[in-house]
Amino acid sequence: MDFVNQLQRKFIDYSSSLHREGIVDDQFTQLRKLEDENSPHFVMEVASLFFEDCEKLINNMAIALEQKQGVDFKQIDECIHQLKGSSSSIGAMRVKNACIAFRSFSDAQNREGCLRCLQQLSHEYSLLKNKLQTLFVVSVASRYLYVCLLMVGRENEHAEPFSDVLVFQLEQQIVAAGGSIPRVH
Amino acid sequence: MTVEQIVSEGKDQFPIGMRVLAVDDDPTCLLLLGTLLRRCQYHVTTTSQAKTALKMLRENKNKFDLVISDVHMPDMDGFKLLEHVGLEMDLPVIMLSANGDTKLVMKGITHGACDYLLKPVRIEELQNIWQHVVRRKKKDRCNSGSKDKPHPDSGEAAGIGNVDNNGKLNKKRKDQNEDEDDERDENGHDNEDPSAQKKPRVVWSVELHRKFVAAVNQLGIDKAVPKKILELMNVEKLTRENVASHLQKFRLYLKRISCVANQQANMAAALGTADSAYLRMGSLNGLGNFHTLAGSDQLHNAAFRSFPPSGVLGRLNTPAGLGIRGLPSPGTIQLGHVQNSGNPTNDLSKLQSFVPGNHNTNILQGMPMSLELDRLQHNKNVGHIGELPTTDSMTVFPGSGNLVDARITGFSNNQLLGVTSNSLMLEGSSQQATSHTSVSAIGFQNGNALSDFTSIAPASNQLQDSKAGSQGQASPINCNAGQIIRSAPQEWNAPRKDAPYQSHASINSSIPINGAMIQLGQCLDRNNSIFHRTTDLDSVGPLNFVDPLSIKHSEGDNSIMEPSVIEKEGYLMFQPRPHGSHVPDNIGSLEDLASAMMKQEGGCNGYSLRTSI
């Protein structure tokens, strides 16, 4: 099944590109390794928590920087710190680096600099979110695809393209990739 | 899993099943931490609130073996939590932070942390944290080992040592009969307790002390000699030396309380100025001393010892007339050396017995003993020892016994004294079965302490709450999914088979992509029974495409397998064509694919997870 191969390859390429571009780092790989049968959606869960958290913090910082009376740099510092912690935990390298840069401006109490950094941070965050979402969508979709193809091929006698041979090929690929084939009754 | 199961499991295959409490206000990190810890096969409880964590710990000290806590938390500072835990429960605490400044790490150490980890935390680091539990248990065993150890008479020696403003107590100690055991010797000696213990330690329990006092009274305070007292008491395993030291302390105590009235005026004048400086030093030492109290960190002790007794102490000494050798005239001695103990020693007992009576009047009388450790942190809390029972001397001593029993090794000011007694009570109480008796016997307590001590039991569902909380954190998505299922509009056009399918389909169609991802995953989790007709998508493997898809097919429900049905079910984000033959060969860029999927959903409303609810 060429399609499955393609999808598989694309997935791998895509996720390596994330690493290459520095959007995620080794910590993300560690996160992926934590997924198993017991927690199959772990990375997604953590990522969504992170997205929520990040948006909230970015909002708070934006509001804080808007204050006419005076910017509460301490609060901003706290936000940055927390964001740095969570971004490093999830492996979002560029977001983390943006936080580090942000911090120096916040320490200097430089409002303009902070605004610029916040923008940069926001940008990095959006980038990360898009990429990760794509990754998730494709991985989940491809899983479903496989399932469907398999089921269609197996159970539907009238499905011509999915002869047993093709299904067998699919299985071969899975096994070759280190997976196991579910037994269908 | 019940606690009992966990405990038994934990004991059998330590470190597997070790019970860890993880505290972090950041949900991302908390989830990650919890998962990593579970991967190490520990039993994990997570909470984002430090206060909840404290409640859980107070509820049952034996519920956890180890605490991991973030440094920056909104409701309570991580260091504060660290102190509390160290004082009240004496559990090993590991600090966690994204900030690895040397200063912060030092702060962690001085506050008593066993370790300081940097975020992002890696599983390799977590795999070794059990060493802190073992280390502490070992120390515990040695410290509180046999109860026959000689009473820290060396406390007295230590006091003597303190006299010379040097904080050196070792020399003087040897002058006394007993040489203090290593456990007592937390003067910065790097003693991981040797397993060999030199002398058994005597615990002056309430009973014992009562006998002692009775014997003394019988003999007459002037005529009471250790040998005779010993005979009268008729207690096994009590040596003349034990009695002698106890007697000495008793005498000093009596003298002190009898002289209190006389000394107050003098002391007030002399110590008035010393007070503030003292407090300052106390606060400086305070944290370190808390440590000492917990007896957990040698490094801390060393640091602590490095605080040289200032001139303040010198001043305190003079009016106190420290002539601890023998029986100096006023009971000021105790105060003097209490405050002067720049070195943590086990004058604990001494301090307990001889609450600085000759200290400032206010201090003596106005010290509600409070177990609220928060307050103990404040400088105002000078020596919250509570009302000294002026008449019933007996009540004081048993406490000392207990206190000695605990692993407190010393403290240098009244603050600590208060803290010490509190924590000691807790510790001593917890370590001995006679919890309440010892507490009450001490007589320091007021209703406050007792009630605090006994009523630290929040609702039993605390743990569950926290668990729920952690679960809630870990999978907020589940809730979302549930709500979405309920509220999602029906956009899917295909005929429905039944409601669940319907809702799933609509979820697919109306939920923004990332939400969909999550919800879909969760829906799959929740609706296994529905899905199993076609596939158990929940068991679709992890993110990695090449991982096995452990699909459980149902028993041949062929009708379901029509492609059209699949299409209606909308399991796939993109619509598989009938007979599955229209799957595109060229999927193009993944991003295009993703957006194509999203378009098919009939327009998503942006990418916010939350807004989909």
Short mmCIF file of C-alpha atoms in Angstrom, two decimals, chain A residues 1-4 6-8 10-12 14 27-28 30-37 39-46 48-53 55-56 59 78 81-90 96 103 129-131 133-152 155-162 174 177-185, chain B residues 25-29 31-32 35-36 39 70 72 74 97-99 119-124 472-477 480 513-515 517-518 520-522 524-525 534-535 537-558 561-563 566 571-574 576 579-581 583-591 593-594 597-598 607-610:
data_model
loop_
_atom_site.label_atom_id
_atom_site.label_comp_id
_atom_site.label_asym_id
_atom_site.label_seq_id
_atom_site.Cartn_x
_atom_site.Cartn_y
_atom_site.Cartn_z
CA MET A 1 0.00 0.00 0.00
CA ASP A 2 1.85 2.89 -1.25
CA PHE A 3 -0.37 5.33 0.42
CA VAL A 4 0.33 4.00 3.84
CA GLN A 6 3.80 7.62 2.00
CA LEU A 7 1.88 8.70 4.99
CA GLN A 8 4.28 7.01 7.25
CA LYS A 10 5.64 12.00 5.67
CA PHE A 11 4.93 11.69 9.29
CA ILE A 12 8.47 10.87 10.11
CA TYR A 14 7.50 16.10 9.47
CA GLN A 27 12.53 16.72 25.74
CA PHE A 28 9.72 16.29 23.25
CA GLN A 30 11.29 11.95 25.75
CA LEU A 31 7.66 12.80 25.97
CA ARG A 32 6.90 10.70 22.94
CA LYS A 33 8.69 7.83 24.54
CA LEU A 34 6.39 8.03 27.51
CA GLU A 35 3.45 7.06 25.42
CA ASP A 36 2.42 3.49 25.54
CA GLU A 37 -0.68 1.38 25.63
CA SER A 39 -1.36 6.35 27.96
CA PRO A 40 -1.74 6.45 24.22
CA HIS A 41 -2.59 10.10 24.00
CA PHE A 42 -0.14 11.38 26.50
CA VAL A 43 1.64 13.82 24.27
CA MET A 44 -1.59 15.29 23.08
CA GLU A 45 -2.79 15.72 26.62
CA VAL A 46 0.32 17.43 27.75
CA SER A 48 -3.15 20.77 25.17
CA LEU A 49 -2.49 21.60 28.76
CA PHE A 50 0.48 23.55 27.64
CA PHE A 51 -1.47 25.42 25.02
CA GLU A 52 -4.06 26.43 27.54
CA ASP A 53 -1.49 27.51 30.01
CA GLU A 55 -2.41 31.32 26.13
CA LYS A 56 -3.44 32.30 29.58
CA ASN A 59 -2.85 37.09 27.85
CA GLU A 78 6.40 35.29 37.26
CA HIS A 81 9.15 31.95 34.73
CA GLN A 82 6.17 29.69 34.62
CA LEU A 83 6.09 29.69 30.87
CA LYS A 84 9.73 28.86 30.74
CA GLY A 85 9.16 25.96 33.06
CA SER A 86 6.29 24.48 31.13
CA SER A 87 7.81 25.06 27.72
CA SER A 88 11.00 23.36 28.75
CA SER A 89 9.02 20.50 30.20
CA ILE A 90 7.22 19.89 26.96
CA LYS A 96 11.58 28.60 25.90
CA ARG A 103 13.22 37.82 30.86
CA LYS A 129 0.74 25.01 18.08
CA ASN A 130 0.18 24.70 14.38
CA LYS A 131 2.95 22.27 13.92
CA GLN A 133 -1.64 20.06 15.80
CA THR A 134 -0.74 18.98 12.34
CA LEU A 135 1.36 16.27 13.76
CA PHE A 136 -1.43 15.06 15.94
CA VAL A 137 -4.03 15.16 13.24
CA VAL A 138 -1.96 13.21 10.86
CA SER A 139 -0.91 10.63 13.35
CA VAL A 140 -4.39 10.02 14.57
CA ALA A 141 -5.83 10.09 11.11
CA SER A 142 -3.31 7.70 9.80
CA ARG A 143 -4.06 5.34 12.58
CA TYR A 144 -7.69 5.46 11.70
CA LEU A 145 -6.87 5.11 8.12
CA TYR A 146 -4.98 2.02 8.77
CA VAL A 147 -7.75 0.65 10.84
CA CYS A 148 -10.31 1.40 8.27
CA LEU A 149 -8.33 0.03 5.46
CA LEU A 150 -7.75 -3.04 7.40
CA MET A 151 -11.32 -3.51 8.31
CA VAL A 152 -12.56 -2.74 4.92
CA GLU A 155 -14.52 -7.66 6.34
CA ASN A 156 -15.95 -6.38 3.20
CA GLU A 157 -15.95 -9.06 0.62
CA HIS A 158 -16.86 -6.66 -2.05
CA ALA A 159 -13.93 -4.39 -1.63
CA GLU A 160 -11.87 -5.18 -4.66
CA PRO A 161 -8.70 -3.26 -4.05
CA PHE A 162 -8.37 -4.74 -0.67
CA ILE A 174 3.41 -3.06 10.42
CA ALA A 177 8.00 -1.43 11.72
CA GLY A 178 7.94 -3.28 14.95
CA GLY A 179 4.26 -3.42 15.53
CA SER A 180 1.90 -6.23 16.11
CA ILE A 181 -1.13 -7.25 14.21
CA PRO A 182 -4.44 -7.43 15.95
CA ARG A 183 -6.22 -10.66 15.46
CA VAL A 184 -9.49 -10.33 13.76
CA HIS A 185 -12.07 -12.97 14.19
CA ASP B 25 0.97 24.75 40.18
CA ASP B 26 1.79 24.35 36.51
CA PRO B 27 -0.54 21.72 35.11
CA THR B 28 1.75 20.84 32.23
CA CYS B 29 4.66 20.14 34.49
CA LEU B 31 1.13 16.02 34.43
CA LEU B 32 4.55 15.34 33.11
CA THR B 35 3.62 10.47 34.41
CA LEU B 36 7.35 10.21 34.78
CA ARG B 39 6.80 5.30 34.81
CA ASP B 70 7.94 23.21 42.80
CA HIS B 72 7.36 28.94 42.63
CA PRO B 74 1.11 31.07 43.97
CA SER B 97 12.40 24.60 39.59
CA ALA B 98 13.04 26.00 36.20
CA ASN B 99 15.48 28.36 37.83
CA LYS B 119 13.09 21.56 34.96
CA PRO B 120 12.68 19.94 32.59
CA VAL B 121 12.97 16.98 34.83
CA ARG B 122 14.17 13.81 33.29
CA ILE B 123 13.19 10.33 34.14
CA GLU B 124 16.74 9.33 34.96
CA GLY B 472 -8.84 16.68 36.38
CA GLN B 473 -5.63 18.28 35.44
CA ALA B 474 -4.35 15.36 33.67
CA SER B 475 -7.37 15.01 31.59
CA PRO B 476 -9.36 18.12 31.41
CA ILE B 477 -10.11 16.90 28.02
CA ASN B 480 -14.48 18.69 27.56
CA ILE B 513 -9.08 20.57 15.01
CA ASN B 514 -7.01 20.45 18.11
CA GLY B 515 -10.01 20.05 20.23
CA MET B 517 -7.89 15.61 18.37
CA ILE B 518 -8.20 15.55 22.02
CA LEU B 520 -11.61 12.28 19.63
CA GLY B 521 -8.97 10.56 21.53
CA GLN B 522 -10.96 10.83 24.69
CA LEU B 524 -12.48 6.87 21.93
CA ASP B 525 -11.41 6.18 25.40
CA THR B 534 -15.90 -1.56 14.30
CA THR B 535 -12.76 -1.08 16.14
CA LEU B 537 -9.89 2.96 18.46
CA ASP B 538 -8.88 3.67 21.93
CA SER B 539 -6.36 1.02 21.62
CA VAL B 540 -5.01 2.54 18.52
CA GLY B 541 -1.42 2.86 19.38
CA PRO B 542 0.57 5.82 20.41
CA LEU B 543 1.34 8.80 18.38
CA ASN B 544 4.06 7.19 16.47
CA PHE B 545 2.62 5.98 13.33
CA VAL B 546 4.64 2.87 13.18
CA ASP B 547 3.52 1.63 16.50
CA PRO B 548 1.23 -1.28 16.62
CA LEU B 549 -2.44 -0.73 16.41
CA SER B 550 -3.86 -3.10 18.84
CA ILE B 551 -7.22 -3.14 17.41
CA LYS B 552 -9.80 -5.35 18.79
CA HIS B 553 -12.24 -6.19 16.21
CA SER B 554 -15.63 -7.18 17.20
CA GLU B 555 -16.92 -10.50 16.23
CA GLY B 556 -17.73 -10.17 12.66
CA ASP B 557 -20.34 -7.58 12.38
CA ASN B 558 -20.18 -7.37 8.75
CA MET B 561 -18.00 -2.69 7.57
CA GLU B 562 -19.68 -1.11 4.70
CA PRO B 563 -17.66 1.82 3.72
CA ILE B 566 -17.69 4.11 8.02
CA TYR B 571 -14.10 7.91 12.37
CA LEU B 572 -11.71 9.28 9.95
CA MET B 573 -11.16 12.88 9.65
CA PHE B 574 -11.16 12.62 5.95
CA PRO B 576 -12.97 7.35 2.99
CA HIS B 579 -14.96 0.41 -0.82
CA GLY B 580 -12.03 2.31 0.30
CA SER B 581 -10.76 2.60 -3.17
CA VAL B 583 -7.85 6.88 -0.97
CA PRO B 584 -5.56 9.34 -2.59
CA ASP B 585 -2.23 8.04 -3.53
CA ASN B 586 -0.49 11.21 -3.11
CA ILE B 587 -1.19 12.84 0.17
CA GLY B 588 0.80 15.92 -0.54
CA SER B 589 2.05 17.93 2.31
CA LEU B 590 0.87 17.03 5.71
CA GLU B 591 -0.27 20.47 6.40
CA LEU B 593 -3.89 17.24 4.52
CA ALA B 594 -4.58 18.57 7.91
CA MET B 597 -9.51 17.53 6.98
CA MET B 598 -10.44 20.57 8.84
CA TYR B 607 -7.96 26.53 17.42
CA SER B 608 -8.87 27.06 20.91
CA LEU B 609 -9.33 24.02 22.97
CA ARG B 610 -11.46 25.65 25.47
#
